[in-house]
PDB file of C-alpha atoms in Angstrom:
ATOM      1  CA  UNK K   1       0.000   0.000   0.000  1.00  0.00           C
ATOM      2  CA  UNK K   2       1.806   3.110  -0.903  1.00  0.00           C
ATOM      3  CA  UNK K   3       0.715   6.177   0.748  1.00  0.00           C
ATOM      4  CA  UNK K   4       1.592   9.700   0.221  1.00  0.00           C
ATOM      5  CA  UNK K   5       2.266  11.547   3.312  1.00  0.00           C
ATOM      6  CA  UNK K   6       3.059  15.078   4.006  1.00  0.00           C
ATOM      7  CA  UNK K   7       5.183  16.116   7.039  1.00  0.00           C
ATOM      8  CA  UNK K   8       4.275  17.935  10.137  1.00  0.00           C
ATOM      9  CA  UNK K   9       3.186  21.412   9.075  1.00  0.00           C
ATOM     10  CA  UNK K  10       5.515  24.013  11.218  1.00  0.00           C
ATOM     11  CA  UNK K  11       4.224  24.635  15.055  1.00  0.00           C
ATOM     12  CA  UNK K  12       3.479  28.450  15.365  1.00  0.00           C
ATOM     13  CA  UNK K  13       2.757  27.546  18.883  1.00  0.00           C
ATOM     14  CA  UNK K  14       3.395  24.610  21.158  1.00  0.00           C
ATOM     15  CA  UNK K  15       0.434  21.831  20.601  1.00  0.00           C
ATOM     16  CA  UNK K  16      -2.359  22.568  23.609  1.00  0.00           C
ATOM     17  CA  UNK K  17      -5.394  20.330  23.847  1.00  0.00           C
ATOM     18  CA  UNK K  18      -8.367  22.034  23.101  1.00  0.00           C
ATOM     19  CA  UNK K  19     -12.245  20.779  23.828  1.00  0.00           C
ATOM     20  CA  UNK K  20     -15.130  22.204  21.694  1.00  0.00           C
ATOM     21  CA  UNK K  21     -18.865  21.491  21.278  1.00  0.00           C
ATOM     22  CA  UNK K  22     -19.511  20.103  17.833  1.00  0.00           C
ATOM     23  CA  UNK K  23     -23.350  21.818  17.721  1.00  0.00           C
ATOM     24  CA  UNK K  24     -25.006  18.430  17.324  1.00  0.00           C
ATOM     25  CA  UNK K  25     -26.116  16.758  20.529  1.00  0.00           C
ATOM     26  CA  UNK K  26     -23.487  18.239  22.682  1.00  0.00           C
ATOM     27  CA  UNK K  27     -20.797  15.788  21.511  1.00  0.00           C
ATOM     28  CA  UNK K  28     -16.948  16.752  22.157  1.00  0.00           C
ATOM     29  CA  UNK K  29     -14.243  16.554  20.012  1.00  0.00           C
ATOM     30  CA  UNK K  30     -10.442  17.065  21.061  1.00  0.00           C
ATOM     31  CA  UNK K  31      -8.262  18.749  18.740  1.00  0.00           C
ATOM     32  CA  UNK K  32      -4.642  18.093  19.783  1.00  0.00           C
ATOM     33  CA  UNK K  33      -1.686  20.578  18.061  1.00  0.00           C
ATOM     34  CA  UNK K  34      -1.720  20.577  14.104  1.00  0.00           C
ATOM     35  CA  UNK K  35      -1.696  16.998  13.295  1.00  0.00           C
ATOM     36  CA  UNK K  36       0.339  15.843  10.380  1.00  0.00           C
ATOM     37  CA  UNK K  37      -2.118  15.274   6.791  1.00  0.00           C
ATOM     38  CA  UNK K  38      -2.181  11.737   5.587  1.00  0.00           C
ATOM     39  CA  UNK K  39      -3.710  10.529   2.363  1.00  0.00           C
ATOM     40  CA  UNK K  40      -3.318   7.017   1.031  1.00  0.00           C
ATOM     41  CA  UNK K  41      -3.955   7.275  -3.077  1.00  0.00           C
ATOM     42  CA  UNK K  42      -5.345   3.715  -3.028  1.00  0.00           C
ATOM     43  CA  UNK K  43      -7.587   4.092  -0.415  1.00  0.00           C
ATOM     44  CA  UNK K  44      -8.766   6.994  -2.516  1.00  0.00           C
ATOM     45  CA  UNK K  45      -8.850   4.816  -5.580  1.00  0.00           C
ATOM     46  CA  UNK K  46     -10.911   1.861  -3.395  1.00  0.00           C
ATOM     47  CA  UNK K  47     -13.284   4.092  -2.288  1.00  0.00           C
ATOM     48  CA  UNK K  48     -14.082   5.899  -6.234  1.00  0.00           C
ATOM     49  CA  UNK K  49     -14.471   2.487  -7.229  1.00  0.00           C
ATOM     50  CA  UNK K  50     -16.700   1.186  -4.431  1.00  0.00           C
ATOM     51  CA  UNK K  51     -18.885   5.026  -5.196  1.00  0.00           C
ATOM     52  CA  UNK K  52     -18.784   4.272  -9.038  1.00  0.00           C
ATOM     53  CA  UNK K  53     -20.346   0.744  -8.277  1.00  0.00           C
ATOM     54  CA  UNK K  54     -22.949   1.995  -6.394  1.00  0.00           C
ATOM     55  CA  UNK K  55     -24.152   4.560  -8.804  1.00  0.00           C
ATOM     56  CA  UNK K  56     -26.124   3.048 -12.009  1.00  0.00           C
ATOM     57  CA  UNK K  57     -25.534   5.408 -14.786  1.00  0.00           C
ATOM     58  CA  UNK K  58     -28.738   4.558 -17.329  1.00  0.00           C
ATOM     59  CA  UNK K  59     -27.736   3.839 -20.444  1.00  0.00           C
ATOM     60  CA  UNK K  60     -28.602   6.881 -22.914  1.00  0.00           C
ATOM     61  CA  UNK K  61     -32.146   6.449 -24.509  1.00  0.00           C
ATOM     62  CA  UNK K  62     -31.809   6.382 -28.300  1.00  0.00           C
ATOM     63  CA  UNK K  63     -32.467   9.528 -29.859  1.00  0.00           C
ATOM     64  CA  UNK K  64     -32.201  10.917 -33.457  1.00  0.00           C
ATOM     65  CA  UNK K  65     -30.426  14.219 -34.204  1.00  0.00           C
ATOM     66  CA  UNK K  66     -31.814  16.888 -35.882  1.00  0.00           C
ATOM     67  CA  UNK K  67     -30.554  19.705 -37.711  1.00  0.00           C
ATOM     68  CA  UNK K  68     -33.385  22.356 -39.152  1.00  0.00           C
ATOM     69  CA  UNK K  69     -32.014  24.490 -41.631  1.00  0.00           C
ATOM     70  CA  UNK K  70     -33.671  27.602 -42.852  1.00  0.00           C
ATOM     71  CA  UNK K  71     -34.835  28.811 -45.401  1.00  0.00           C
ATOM     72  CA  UNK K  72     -33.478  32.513 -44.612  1.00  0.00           C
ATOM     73  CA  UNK K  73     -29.909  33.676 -44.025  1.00  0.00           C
ATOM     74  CA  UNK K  74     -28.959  35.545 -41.513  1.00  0.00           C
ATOM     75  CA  UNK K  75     -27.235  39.414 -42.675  1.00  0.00           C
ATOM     76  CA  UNK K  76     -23.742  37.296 -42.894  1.00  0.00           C
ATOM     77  CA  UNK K  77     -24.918  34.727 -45.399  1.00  0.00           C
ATOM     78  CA  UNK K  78     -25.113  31.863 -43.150  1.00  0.00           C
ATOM     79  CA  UNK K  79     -28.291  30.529 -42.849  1.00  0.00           C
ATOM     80  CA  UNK K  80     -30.148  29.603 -39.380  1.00  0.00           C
ATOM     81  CA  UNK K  81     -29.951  26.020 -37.889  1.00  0.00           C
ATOM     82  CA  UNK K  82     -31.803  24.883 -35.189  1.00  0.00           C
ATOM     83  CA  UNK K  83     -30.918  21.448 -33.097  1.00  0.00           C
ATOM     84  CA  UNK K  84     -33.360  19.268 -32.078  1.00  0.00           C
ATOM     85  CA  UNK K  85     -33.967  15.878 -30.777  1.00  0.00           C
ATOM     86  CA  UNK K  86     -36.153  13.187 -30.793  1.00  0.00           C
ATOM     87  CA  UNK K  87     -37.316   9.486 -30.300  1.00  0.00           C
ATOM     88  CA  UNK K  88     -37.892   8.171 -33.298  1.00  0.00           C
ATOM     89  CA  UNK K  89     -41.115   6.605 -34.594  1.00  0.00           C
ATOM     90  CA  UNK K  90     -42.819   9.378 -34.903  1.00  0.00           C
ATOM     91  CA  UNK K  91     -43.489  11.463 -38.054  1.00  0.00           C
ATOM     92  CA  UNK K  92     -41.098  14.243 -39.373  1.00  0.00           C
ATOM     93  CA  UNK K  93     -44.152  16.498 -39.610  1.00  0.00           C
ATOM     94  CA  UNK K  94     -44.699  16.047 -35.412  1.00  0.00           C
ATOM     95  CA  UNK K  95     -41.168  16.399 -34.651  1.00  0.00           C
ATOM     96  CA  UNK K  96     -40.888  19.343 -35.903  1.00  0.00           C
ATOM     97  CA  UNK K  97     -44.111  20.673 -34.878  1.00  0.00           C
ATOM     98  CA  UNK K  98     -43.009  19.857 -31.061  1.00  0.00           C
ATOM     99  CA  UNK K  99     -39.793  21.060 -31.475  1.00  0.00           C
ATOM    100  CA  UNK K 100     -41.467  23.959 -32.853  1.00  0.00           C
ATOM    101  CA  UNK K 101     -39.639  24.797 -36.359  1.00  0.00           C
ATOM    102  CA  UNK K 102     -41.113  26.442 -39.030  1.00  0.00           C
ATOM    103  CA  UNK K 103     -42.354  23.740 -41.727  1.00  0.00           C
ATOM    104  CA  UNK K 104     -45.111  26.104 -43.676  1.00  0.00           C
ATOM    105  CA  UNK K 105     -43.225  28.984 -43.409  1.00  0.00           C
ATOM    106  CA  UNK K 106     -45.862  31.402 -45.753  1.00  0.00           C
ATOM    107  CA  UNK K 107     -48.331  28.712 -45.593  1.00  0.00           C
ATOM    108  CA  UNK K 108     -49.049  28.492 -42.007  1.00  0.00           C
ATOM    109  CA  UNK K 109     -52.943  29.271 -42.195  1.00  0.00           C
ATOM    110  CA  UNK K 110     -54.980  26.422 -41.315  1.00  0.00           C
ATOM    111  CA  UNK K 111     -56.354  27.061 -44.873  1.00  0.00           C
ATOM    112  CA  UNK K 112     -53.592  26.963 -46.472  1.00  0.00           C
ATOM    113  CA  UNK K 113     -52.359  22.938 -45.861  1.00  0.00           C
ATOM    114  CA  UNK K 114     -54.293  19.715 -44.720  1.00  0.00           C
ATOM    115  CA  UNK K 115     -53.164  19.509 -41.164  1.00  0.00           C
ATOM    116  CA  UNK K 116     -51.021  15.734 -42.667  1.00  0.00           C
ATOM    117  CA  UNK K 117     -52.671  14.527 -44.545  1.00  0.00           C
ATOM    118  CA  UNK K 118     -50.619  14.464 -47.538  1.00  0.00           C
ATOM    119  CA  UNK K 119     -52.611  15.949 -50.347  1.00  0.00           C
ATOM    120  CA  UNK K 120     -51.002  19.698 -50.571  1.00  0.00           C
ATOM    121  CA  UNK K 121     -47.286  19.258 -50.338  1.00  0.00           C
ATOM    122  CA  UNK K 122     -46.832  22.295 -48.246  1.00  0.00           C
ATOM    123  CA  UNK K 123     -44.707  20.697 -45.552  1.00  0.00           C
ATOM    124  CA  UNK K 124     -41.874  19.641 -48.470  1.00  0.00           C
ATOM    125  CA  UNK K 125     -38.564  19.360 -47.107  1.00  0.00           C
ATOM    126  CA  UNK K 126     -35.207  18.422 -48.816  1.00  0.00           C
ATOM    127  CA  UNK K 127     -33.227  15.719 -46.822  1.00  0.00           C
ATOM    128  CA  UNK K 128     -29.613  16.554 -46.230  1.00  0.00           C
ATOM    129  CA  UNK K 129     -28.204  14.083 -44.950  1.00  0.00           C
ATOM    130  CA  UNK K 130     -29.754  10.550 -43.064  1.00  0.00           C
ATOM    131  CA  UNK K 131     -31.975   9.757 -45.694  1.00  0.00           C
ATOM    132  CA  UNK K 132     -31.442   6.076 -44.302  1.00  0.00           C
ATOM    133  CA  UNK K 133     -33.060   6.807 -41.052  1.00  0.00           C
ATOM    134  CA  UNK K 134     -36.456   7.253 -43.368  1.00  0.00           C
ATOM    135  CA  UNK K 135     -39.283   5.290 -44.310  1.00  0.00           C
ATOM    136  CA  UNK K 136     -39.555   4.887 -48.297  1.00  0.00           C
ATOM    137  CA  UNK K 137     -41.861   7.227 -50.250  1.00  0.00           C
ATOM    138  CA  UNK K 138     -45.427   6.680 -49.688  1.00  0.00           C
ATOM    139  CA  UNK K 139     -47.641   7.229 -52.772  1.00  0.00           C
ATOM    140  CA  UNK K 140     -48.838   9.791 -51.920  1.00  0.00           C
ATOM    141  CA  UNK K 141     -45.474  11.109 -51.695  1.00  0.00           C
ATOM    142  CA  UNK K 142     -44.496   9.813 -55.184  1.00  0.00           C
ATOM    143  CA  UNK K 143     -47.439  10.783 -56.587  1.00  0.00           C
ATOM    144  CA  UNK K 144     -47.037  14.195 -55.257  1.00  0.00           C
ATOM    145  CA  UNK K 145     -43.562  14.569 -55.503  1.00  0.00           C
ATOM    146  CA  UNK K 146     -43.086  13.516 -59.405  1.00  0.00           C
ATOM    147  CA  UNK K 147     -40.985  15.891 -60.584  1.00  0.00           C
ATOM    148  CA  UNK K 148     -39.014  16.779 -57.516  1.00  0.00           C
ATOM    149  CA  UNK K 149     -35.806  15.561 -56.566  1.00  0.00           C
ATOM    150  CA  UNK K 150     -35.070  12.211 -54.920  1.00  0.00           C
ATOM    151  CA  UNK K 151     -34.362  13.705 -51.497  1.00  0.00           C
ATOM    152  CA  UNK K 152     -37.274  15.954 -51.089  1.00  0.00           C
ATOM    153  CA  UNK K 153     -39.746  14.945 -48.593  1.00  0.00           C
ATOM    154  CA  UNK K 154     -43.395  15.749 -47.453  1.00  0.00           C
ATOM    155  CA  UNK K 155     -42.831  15.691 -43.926  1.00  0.00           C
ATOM    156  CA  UNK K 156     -46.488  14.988 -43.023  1.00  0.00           C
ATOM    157  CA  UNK K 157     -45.889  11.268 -44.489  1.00  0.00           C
ATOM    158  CA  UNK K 158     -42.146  10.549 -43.417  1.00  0.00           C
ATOM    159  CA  UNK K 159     -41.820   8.574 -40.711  1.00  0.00           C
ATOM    160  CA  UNK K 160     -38.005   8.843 -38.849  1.00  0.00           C
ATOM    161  CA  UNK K 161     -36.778   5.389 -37.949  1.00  0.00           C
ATOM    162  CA  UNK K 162     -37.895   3.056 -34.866  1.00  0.00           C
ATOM    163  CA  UNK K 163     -38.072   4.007 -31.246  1.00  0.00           C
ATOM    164  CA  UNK K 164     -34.453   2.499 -31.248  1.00  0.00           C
ATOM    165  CA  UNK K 165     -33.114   4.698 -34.383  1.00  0.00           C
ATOM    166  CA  UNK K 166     -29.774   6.312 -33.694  1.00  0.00           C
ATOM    167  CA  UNK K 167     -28.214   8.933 -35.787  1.00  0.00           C
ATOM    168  CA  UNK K 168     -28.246  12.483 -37.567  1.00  0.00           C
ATOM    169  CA  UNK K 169     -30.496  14.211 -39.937  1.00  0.00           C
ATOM    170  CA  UNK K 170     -30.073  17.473 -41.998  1.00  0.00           C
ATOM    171  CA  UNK K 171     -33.224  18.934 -43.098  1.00  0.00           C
ATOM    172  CA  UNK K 172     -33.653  22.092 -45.222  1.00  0.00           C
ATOM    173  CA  UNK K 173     -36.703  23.330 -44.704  1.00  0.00           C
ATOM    174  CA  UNK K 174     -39.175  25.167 -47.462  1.00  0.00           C
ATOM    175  CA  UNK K 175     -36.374  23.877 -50.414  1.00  0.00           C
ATOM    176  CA  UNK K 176     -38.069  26.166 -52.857  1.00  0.00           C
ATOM    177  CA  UNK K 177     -37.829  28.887 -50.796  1.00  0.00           C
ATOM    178  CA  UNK K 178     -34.329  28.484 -49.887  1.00  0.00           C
ATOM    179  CA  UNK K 179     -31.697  31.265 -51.241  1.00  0.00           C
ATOM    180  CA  UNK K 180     -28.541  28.926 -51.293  1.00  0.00           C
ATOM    181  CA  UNK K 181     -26.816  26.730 -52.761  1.00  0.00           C
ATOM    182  CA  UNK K 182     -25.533  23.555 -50.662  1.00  0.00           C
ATOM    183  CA  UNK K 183     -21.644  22.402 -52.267  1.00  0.00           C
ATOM    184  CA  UNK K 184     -20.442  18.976 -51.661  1.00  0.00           C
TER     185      UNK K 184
END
């Protein structure tokens, strides 16, 4: 057992035994001189371990990543991205909905879309990146959706992964609306 010790600190005065209440239940405690500090580094190390096994960390729940990018740029040219995250199993229209993005931008009036159900391709979004955490295209997506590119979405009828999906997504929101150009 190695120990590391410190010496006696230096006496200012010559050690005197001194009695004191404590507060709690009128207990006494001697204090005799300025004793020299002690501290063994594996007791230390025993005693982390024996905390460490105590505590159960959970494991982390599975979540998916989001990153919401706007349609708008900011006065620098880079545009606005908002993280989110969410359980998956759910669809991209109600994550973002909860979360609270923007995904009718101009055509937020209850008029002006079908609340999900698919028919007026108002929540379209372009998929970044994670296109593999996605359910295929309904048909009502292809049918909709004909002459728009392969990674453009209605996000009333994706649905993102299982409730044990892991990993990222990049969504542009409003991708007609969008005033830049992504490079690769």
């Amino acid at each position: 057992m190695t120990a590391l010790q410190i010496g006696p600190l230096p006496r200012l005065a010559a050690p005197t035994a001194r009695s004191r209440f404590s507060g709690r239940g009128g207990r006494r405690s001697t204090a005799i001189g300025l004793p020299s500090i002690r501290a063994s580094a594996e007791t230390t190390a025993e005693k982390i371990t024996a905390a460490e096994s105590k505590i159960s960390v959970p494991d982390e729940a599975p979540s998916v990543d989001f990153a919401f990018v706007s349609s708008r740029l900011f006065p620098d040219g880079s545009p606005d991205v908002q993280i989110r995250s969410a359980v998956g199993g759910k669809k991209l229209r109600d994550i973002m909905l909860d979360g609270h993005i923007d995904l009718y931008g101009p055509y937020a009036r209850p008029l002006l879309n079908c609340g999900g159900g698919g028919t007026c391709a108002t929540c379209l979004v372009e998929v970044l990146e994670g296109t593999e955490l996605l359910s295929p295209r309904t048909e009502k997506e292809k049918e909709a959706l004909k002459k728009k590119p392969k990674n453009w979405r209605l996000a009333c009828q994706t649905m993102v992964g299982s409730e044990e999906s892991r990993g990222q997504i990049i969504i542009q929101q409003l991708p007609e609306w969008k005033a830049h150009e992504w490079q690769k």
